[in-house]
Amino acid sequence: MSRMGDVLAGFHAAWEFESDSVLIRYERGIRTPKLFQTLGERRVPLTALQGVSLSPGRRGTVVLRAEVRPGADPLLEAADGQLREHGDPYRLVLPAERETLAEYYADELRALLTESGPADRFLVAGPTGPLSFKAYDGKASFDGSTVRFRWFWTGASSAKWKAGDQSFAVSELGGVEWRSPELFEGYLRLLRRDGADQPAQADQDPAAVVFGLGYGPVHESLPFAAAVLEAVRVRGPVAAVAAAHRRRDPADIAERIRHLGELHQAGLVTDEEFSVKKAELLAEL
């Protein structure tokens, strides 16, 4: 970029350009989407991006948008294309009179992007915990290592009451399925690593919580889903595969160790897991 620390401010967010990343800070104003307020800020490594575009927006605005590599951001992976346009955390909306400036930064950013295609690991840090939210039929909580569902007598099905409150260690999970509460019959389902059969209907599945009007809104349930998904990937076979490639670029190793440190500080990785993974990464040099 032209100068490290340059800031481009738009509606609801500001992008600060750094030598190896873009720091996105979201406003907390009443008009700012609640998801952005929940996210606060996100540091996006340039290695997580594969493109940037500038296009006309609505009502005298232009939109600068960063294109994220598939698999690089746990939030987008959990969302699975269900976020509405106004809820896209990688869109920066600016007044039309700032189009020339936005085009300048788009060109500068474009020139620094060297990666494309699916990422073999998460490059953007997910939301940090502990996290919790109220769904329609229960309360979901996650402390970094265990997901817990506590059922509400007013909303839970008899099948869930019969199964009782649930507790799932991250090591038992193979993934997360999130359906937006803004769509018909939203829910958060935990997918078991052993591939055991689960009821098709989320309201009958003790490994799922369902959303209702005012219960499990996007800004609460999606960051929760992303945090769980990131923890599953860090502990699961995907992370092991990523660590199996030997003799990587030292800069890539350094970035991965930094990211691992962020997960450790956020409580998503234990002291032992951090030490083991760090040793594995250093052994690749």
GROMACS .gro file of C-alpha atoms in nm:
model
  285
    1MET     CA    1   0.000   0.000   0.000
    2SER     CA    2   0.106   0.359  -0.035
    3ARG     CA    3   0.149   0.415   0.338
    4MET     CA    4   0.102   0.163   0.614
    5GLY     CA    5  -0.178   0.278   0.840
    6ASP     CA    6  -0.386   0.453   0.571
    7VAL     CA    7  -0.757   0.445   0.661
    8LEU     CA    8  -1.056   0.447   0.427
    9ALA     CA    9  -1.375   0.523   0.621
   10GLY     CA   10  -1.721   0.442   0.489
   11PHE     CA   11  -2.067   0.389   0.628
   12HIS     CA   12  -2.064   0.147   0.923
   13ALA     CA   13  -1.694   0.055   0.889
   14ALA     CA   14  -1.339   0.173   0.820
   15TRP     CA   15  -1.058  -0.021   0.654
   16GLU     CA   16  -0.703   0.033   0.776
   17PHE     CA   17  -0.444  -0.087   0.527
   18GLU     CA   18  -0.133  -0.254   0.667
   19SER     CA   19   0.164  -0.419   0.497
   20ASP     CA   20   0.027  -0.772   0.526
   21SER     CA   21  -0.339  -0.728   0.619
   22VAL     CA   22  -0.649  -0.511   0.625
   23LEU     CA   23  -0.791  -0.423   0.966
   24ILE     CA   24  -1.166  -0.374   0.943
   25ARG     CA   25  -1.320  -0.175   1.228
   26TYR     CA   26  -1.698  -0.168   1.249
   27GLU     CA   27  -1.894   0.122   1.399
   28ARG     CA   28  -2.131   0.076   1.688
   29GLY     CA   29  -2.393   0.328   1.579
   30ILE     CA   30  -2.763   0.256   1.590
   31ARG     CA   31  -2.777   0.224   1.210
   32THR     CA   32  -2.487  -0.023   1.194
   33PRO     CA   33  -2.596  -0.386   1.133
   34LYS     CA   34  -2.593  -0.577   1.460
   35LEU     CA   35  -2.361  -0.842   1.318
   36PHE     CA   36  -2.096  -0.576   1.253
   37GLN     CA   37  -2.134  -0.441   1.606
   38THR     CA   38  -2.086  -0.792   1.744
   39LEU     CA   39  -1.774  -0.852   1.534
   40GLY     CA   40  -1.617  -0.522   1.647
   41GLU     CA   41  -1.307  -0.551   1.432
   42ARG     CA   42  -1.140  -0.815   1.216
   43ARG     CA   43  -0.786  -0.843   1.089
   44VAL     CA   44  -0.786  -0.997   0.743
   45PRO     CA   45  -0.446  -1.121   0.614
   46LEU     CA   46  -0.384  -1.043   0.248
   47THR     CA   47  -0.328  -1.416   0.198
   48ALA     CA   48  -0.700  -1.466   0.278
   49LEU     CA   49  -0.807  -1.247  -0.015
   50GLN     CA   50  -0.815  -1.325  -0.385
   51GLY     CA   51  -0.972  -1.012  -0.530
   52VAL     CA   52  -1.128  -0.671  -0.473
   53SER     CA   53  -1.403  -0.496  -0.667
   54LEU     CA   54  -1.560  -0.150  -0.684
   55SER     CA   55  -1.915  -0.108  -0.807
   56PRO     CA   56  -2.200   0.146  -0.794
   57GLY     CA   57  -2.418   0.122  -0.485
   58ARG     CA   58  -2.762   0.252  -0.399
   59ARG     CA   59  -2.859   0.614  -0.345
   60GLY     CA   60  -2.537   0.786  -0.443
   61THR     CA   61  -2.288   0.536  -0.305
   62VAL     CA   62  -2.011   0.309  -0.427
   63VAL     CA   63  -1.923  -0.029  -0.280
   64LEU     CA   64  -1.571  -0.157  -0.226
   65ARG     CA   65  -1.575  -0.531  -0.168
   66ALA     CA   66  -1.298  -0.773  -0.078
   67GLU     CA   67  -1.333  -1.124  -0.217
   68VAL     CA   68  -1.234  -1.387   0.038
   69ARG     CA   69  -1.080  -1.717  -0.065
   70PRO     CA   70  -1.313  -2.014  -0.003
   71GLY     CA   71  -1.231  -2.176   0.329
   72ALA     CA   72  -1.031  -1.880   0.465
   73ASP     CA   73  -1.291  -1.731   0.702
   74PRO     CA   74  -1.488  -1.945   0.951
   75LEU     CA   75  -1.765  -1.683   0.964
   76LEU     CA   76  -1.831  -1.706   0.590
   77GLU     CA   77  -1.794  -2.085   0.595
   78ALA     CA   78  -2.059  -2.111   0.867
   79ALA     CA   79  -2.284  -1.862   0.686
   80ASP     CA   80  -2.265  -2.074   0.369
   81GLY     CA   81  -2.386  -1.794   0.142
   82GLN     CA   82  -2.688  -1.703   0.355
   83LEU     CA   83  -2.582  -1.353   0.459
   84ARG     CA   84  -2.784  -1.078   0.300
   85GLU     CA   85  -2.601  -0.809   0.109
   86HIS     CA   86  -2.624  -0.551   0.388
   87GLY     CA   87  -2.478  -0.806   0.630
   88ASP     CA   88  -2.166  -0.883   0.424
   89PRO     CA   89  -1.870  -0.792   0.651
   90TYR     CA   90  -1.643  -0.749   0.348
   91ARG     CA   91  -1.843  -0.466   0.187
   92LEU     CA   92  -1.741  -0.106   0.248
   93VAL     CA   93  -2.007   0.143   0.136
   94LEU     CA   94  -1.883   0.494   0.058
   95PRO     CA   95  -2.035   0.820  -0.073
   96ALA     CA   96  -2.013   0.836  -0.452
   97GLU     CA   97  -1.788   1.143  -0.436
   98ARG     CA   98  -1.517   0.923  -0.284
   99GLU     CA   99  -1.517   0.685  -0.579
  100THR     CA  100  -1.177   0.803  -0.708
  101LEU     CA  101  -1.018   0.747  -0.368
  102ALA     CA  102  -1.183   0.407  -0.335
  103GLU     CA  103  -1.061   0.311  -0.681
  104TYR     CA  104  -0.707   0.408  -0.584
  105TYR     CA  105  -0.713   0.183  -0.278
  106ALA     CA  106  -0.875  -0.100  -0.475
  107ASP     CA  107  -0.590  -0.087  -0.727
  108GLU     CA  108  -0.328  -0.072  -0.451
  109LEU     CA  109  -0.482  -0.367  -0.271
  110ARG     CA  110  -0.525  -0.567  -0.590
  111ALA     CA  111  -0.155  -0.533  -0.667
  112LEU     CA  112  -0.063  -0.699  -0.336
  113LEU     CA  113  -0.284  -1.007  -0.367
  114THR     CA  114  -0.091  -1.319  -0.464
  115GLU     CA  115  -0.319  -1.604  -0.356
  116SER     CA  116  -0.635  -1.749  -0.509
  117GLY     CA  117  -0.852  -2.056  -0.483
  118PRO     CA  118  -0.958  -2.252  -0.172
  119ALA     CA  119  -0.750  -2.214   0.144
  120ASP     CA  120  -0.641  -2.531   0.326
  121ARG     CA  121  -0.704  -2.371   0.665
  122PHE     CA  122  -0.875  -2.073   0.824
  123LEU     CA  123  -0.670  -1.757   0.779
  124VAL     CA  124  -0.907  -1.509   0.945
  125ALA     CA  125  -0.956  -1.553   1.319
  126GLY     CA  126  -1.309  -1.645   1.421
  127PRO     CA  127  -1.515  -1.482   1.696
  128THR     CA  128  -1.377  -1.532   2.045
  129GLY     CA  129  -1.562  -1.688   2.339
  130PRO     CA  130  -1.708  -1.771   2.570
  131LEU     CA  131  -2.028  -1.730   2.370
  132SER     CA  132  -2.394  -1.799   2.437
  133PHE     CA  133  -2.737  -1.717   2.296
  134LYS     CA  134  -3.101  -1.807   2.347
  135ALA     CA  135  -3.264  -2.012   2.074
  136TYR     CA  136  -3.637  -2.085   2.066
  137ASP     CA  137  -3.608  -2.421   2.239
  138GLY     CA  138  -3.297  -2.382   2.452
  139LYS     CA  139  -2.987  -2.190   2.550
  140ALA     CA  140  -2.663  -2.264   2.366
  141SER     CA  141  -2.324  -2.195   2.524
  142PHE     CA  142  -1.966  -2.256   2.415
  143ASP     CA  143  -1.655  -2.216   2.632
  144GLY     CA  144  -1.397  -2.301   2.365
  145SER     CA  145  -1.391  -2.675   2.426
  146THR     CA  146  -1.751  -2.781   2.492
  147VAL     CA  147  -2.089  -2.689   2.344
  148ARG     CA  148  -2.387  -2.714   2.578
  149PHE     CA  149  -2.759  -2.702   2.508
  150ARG     CA  150  -2.999  -2.641   2.798
  151TRP     CA  151  -3.362  -2.692   2.696
  152PHE     CA  152  -3.649  -2.454   2.771
  153TRP     CA  153  -3.970  -2.619   2.885
  154THR     CA  154  -4.170  -2.365   2.684
  155GLY     CA  155  -4.011  -2.449   2.346
  156ALA     CA  156  -3.828  -2.781   2.344
  157SER     CA  157  -3.987  -3.087   2.183
  158SER     CA  158  -4.065  -3.398   2.383
  159ALA     CA  159  -3.778  -3.572   2.202
  160LYS     CA  160  -3.533  -3.317   2.341
  161TRP     CA  161  -3.681  -3.331   2.688
  162LYS     CA  162  -3.648  -3.709   2.682
  163ALA     CA  163  -3.282  -3.682   2.574
  164GLY     CA  164  -3.209  -3.423   2.844
  165ASP     CA  165  -2.967  -3.129   2.837
  166GLN     CA  166  -2.676  -3.192   2.603
  167SER     CA  167  -2.299  -3.147   2.621
  168PHE     CA  168  -2.066  -3.195   2.322
  169ALA     CA  169  -1.687  -3.189   2.341
  170VAL     CA  170  -1.532  -3.029   2.033
  171SER     CA  171  -1.337  -3.353   1.978
  172GLU     CA  172  -1.671  -3.531   1.918
  173LEU     CA  173  -1.776  -3.294   1.640
  174GLY     CA  174  -1.709  -3.300   1.267
  175GLY     CA  175  -1.872  -2.973   1.171
  176VAL     CA  176  -2.154  -2.723   1.215
  177GLU     CA  177  -2.465  -2.657   1.009
  178TRP     CA  178  -2.623  -2.312   1.042
  179ARG     CA  179  -2.949  -2.203   0.880
  180SER     CA  180  -3.021  -1.835   0.906
  181PRO     CA  181  -3.314  -1.732   1.130
  182GLU     CA  182  -3.398  -1.485   0.850
  183LEU     CA  183  -3.486  -1.787   0.636
  184PHE     CA  184  -3.763  -2.039   0.697
  185GLU     CA  185  -3.695  -2.267   0.996
  186GLY     CA  186  -3.350  -2.152   1.104
  187TYR     CA  187  -3.138  -2.369   1.329
  188LEU     CA  188  -2.788  -2.451   1.450
  189ARG     CA  189  -2.697  -2.818   1.423
  190LEU     CA  190  -2.380  -2.986   1.548
  191LEU     CA  191  -2.255  -3.260   1.318
  192ARG     CA  192  -2.100  -3.561   1.488
  193ARG     CA  193  -1.753  -3.673   1.388
  194ASP     CA  194  -1.856  -4.040   1.393
  195GLY     CA  195  -2.122  -3.974   1.128
  196ALA     CA  196  -2.401  -4.111   1.349
  197ASP     CA  197  -2.754  -4.067   1.211
  198GLN     CA  198  -2.934  -3.754   1.325
  199PRO     CA  199  -3.305  -3.670   1.288
  200ALA     CA  200  -3.379  -3.472   0.973
  201GLN     CA  201  -3.592  -3.223   1.165
  202ALA     CA  202  -3.387  -2.991   1.384
  203ASP     CA  203  -3.663  -2.963   1.644
  204GLN     CA  204  -3.631  -3.339   1.703
  205ASP     CA  205  -3.249  -3.346   1.708
  206PRO     CA  206  -3.083  -3.313   2.053
  207ALA     CA  207  -2.770  -3.194   1.869
  208ALA     CA  208  -2.953  -2.888   1.734
  209VAL     CA  209  -3.130  -2.576   1.855
  210VAL     CA  210  -3.400  -2.407   1.648
  211PHE     CA  211  -3.461  -2.035   1.600
  212GLY     CA  212  -3.783  -1.838   1.632
  213LEU     CA  213  -3.886  -1.474   1.616
  214GLY     CA  214  -3.638  -1.293   1.840
  215TYR     CA  215  -3.460  -1.616   1.933
  216GLY     CA  216  -3.119  -1.697   1.781
  217PRO     CA  217  -3.076  -1.382   1.569
  218VAL     CA  218  -2.797  -1.375   1.310
  219HIS     CA  219  -2.564  -1.152   1.512
  220GLU     CA  220  -2.571  -1.401   1.801
  221SER     CA  221  -2.602  -1.743   1.639
  222LEU     CA  222  -2.368  -1.696   1.341
  223PRO     CA  223  -2.057  -1.587   1.542
  224PHE     CA  224  -2.135  -1.879   1.776
  225ALA     CA  225  -2.145  -2.122   1.481
  226ALA     CA  226  -1.821  -1.978   1.341
  227ALA     CA  227  -1.638  -2.011   1.673
  228VAL     CA  228  -1.742  -2.375   1.709
  229LEU     CA  229  -1.650  -2.450   1.347
  230GLU     CA  230  -1.305  -2.298   1.391
  231ALA     CA  231  -1.245  -2.500   1.708
  232VAL     CA  232  -1.353  -2.819   1.527
  233ARG     CA  233  -1.117  -2.752   1.236
  234VAL     CA  234  -0.821  -2.670   1.462
  235ARG     CA  235  -0.860  -2.998   1.647
  236GLY     CA  236  -0.975  -3.207   1.352
  237PRO     CA  237  -0.832  -3.381   1.046
  238VAL     CA  238  -0.841  -3.064   0.834
  239ALA     CA  239  -0.586  -2.902   1.064
  240ALA     CA  240  -0.378  -3.220   1.064
  241VAL     CA  241  -0.371  -3.227   0.685
  242ALA     CA  242  -0.264  -2.865   0.672
  243ALA     CA  243   0.022  -2.938   0.909
  244ALA     CA  244   0.138  -3.238   0.709
  245HIS     CA  245   0.295  -3.030   0.430
  246ARG     CA  246   0.665  -2.994   0.503
  247ARG     CA  247   0.920  -2.725   0.422
  248ARG     CA  248   0.683  -2.435   0.384
  249ASP     CA  249   0.774  -2.072   0.332
  250PRO     CA  250   0.904  -1.928   0.665
  251ALA     CA  251   0.669  -1.630   0.629
  252ASP     CA  252   0.374  -1.870   0.599
  253ILE     CA  253   0.487  -2.059   0.909
  254ALA     CA  254   0.519  -1.733   1.103
  255GLU     CA  255   0.166  -1.630   1.000
  256ARG     CA  256   0.025  -1.966   1.105
  257ILE     CA  257   0.198  -1.947   1.444
  258ARG     CA  258   0.060  -1.595   1.494
  259HIS     CA  259  -0.289  -1.718   1.410
  260LEU     CA  260  -0.248  -2.015   1.645
  261GLY     CA  261  -0.141  -1.772   1.918
  262GLU     CA  262  -0.461  -1.570   1.867
  263LEU     CA  263  -0.669  -1.886   1.903
  264HIS     CA  264  -0.474  -1.975   2.217
  265GLN     CA  265  -0.530  -1.632   2.373
  266ALA     CA  266  -0.900  -1.655   2.285
  267GLY     CA  267  -0.924  -1.985   2.473
  268LEU     CA  268  -1.003  -2.190   2.162
  269VAL     CA  269  -0.680  -2.390   2.192
  270THR     CA  270  -0.544  -2.538   2.517
  271ASP     CA  271  -0.188  -2.481   2.640
  272GLU     CA  272  -0.095  -2.837   2.543
  273GLU     CA  273  -0.251  -2.809   2.195
  274PHE     CA  274  -0.076  -2.476   2.138
  275SER     CA  275   0.264  -2.621   2.232
  276VAL     CA  276   0.217  -2.933   2.016
  277LYS     CA  277   0.093  -2.741   1.711
  278LYS     CA  278   0.365  -2.477   1.743
  279ALA     CA  279   0.631  -2.749   1.757
  280GLU     CA  280   0.481  -2.913   1.447
  281LEU     CA  281   0.488  -2.584   1.258
  282LEU     CA  282   0.849  -2.509   1.358
  283ALA     CA  283   0.946  -2.857   1.241
  284GLU     CA  284   0.829  -2.765   0.892
  285LEU     CA  285   1.101  -2.501   0.857
   0.00000   0.00000   0.00000
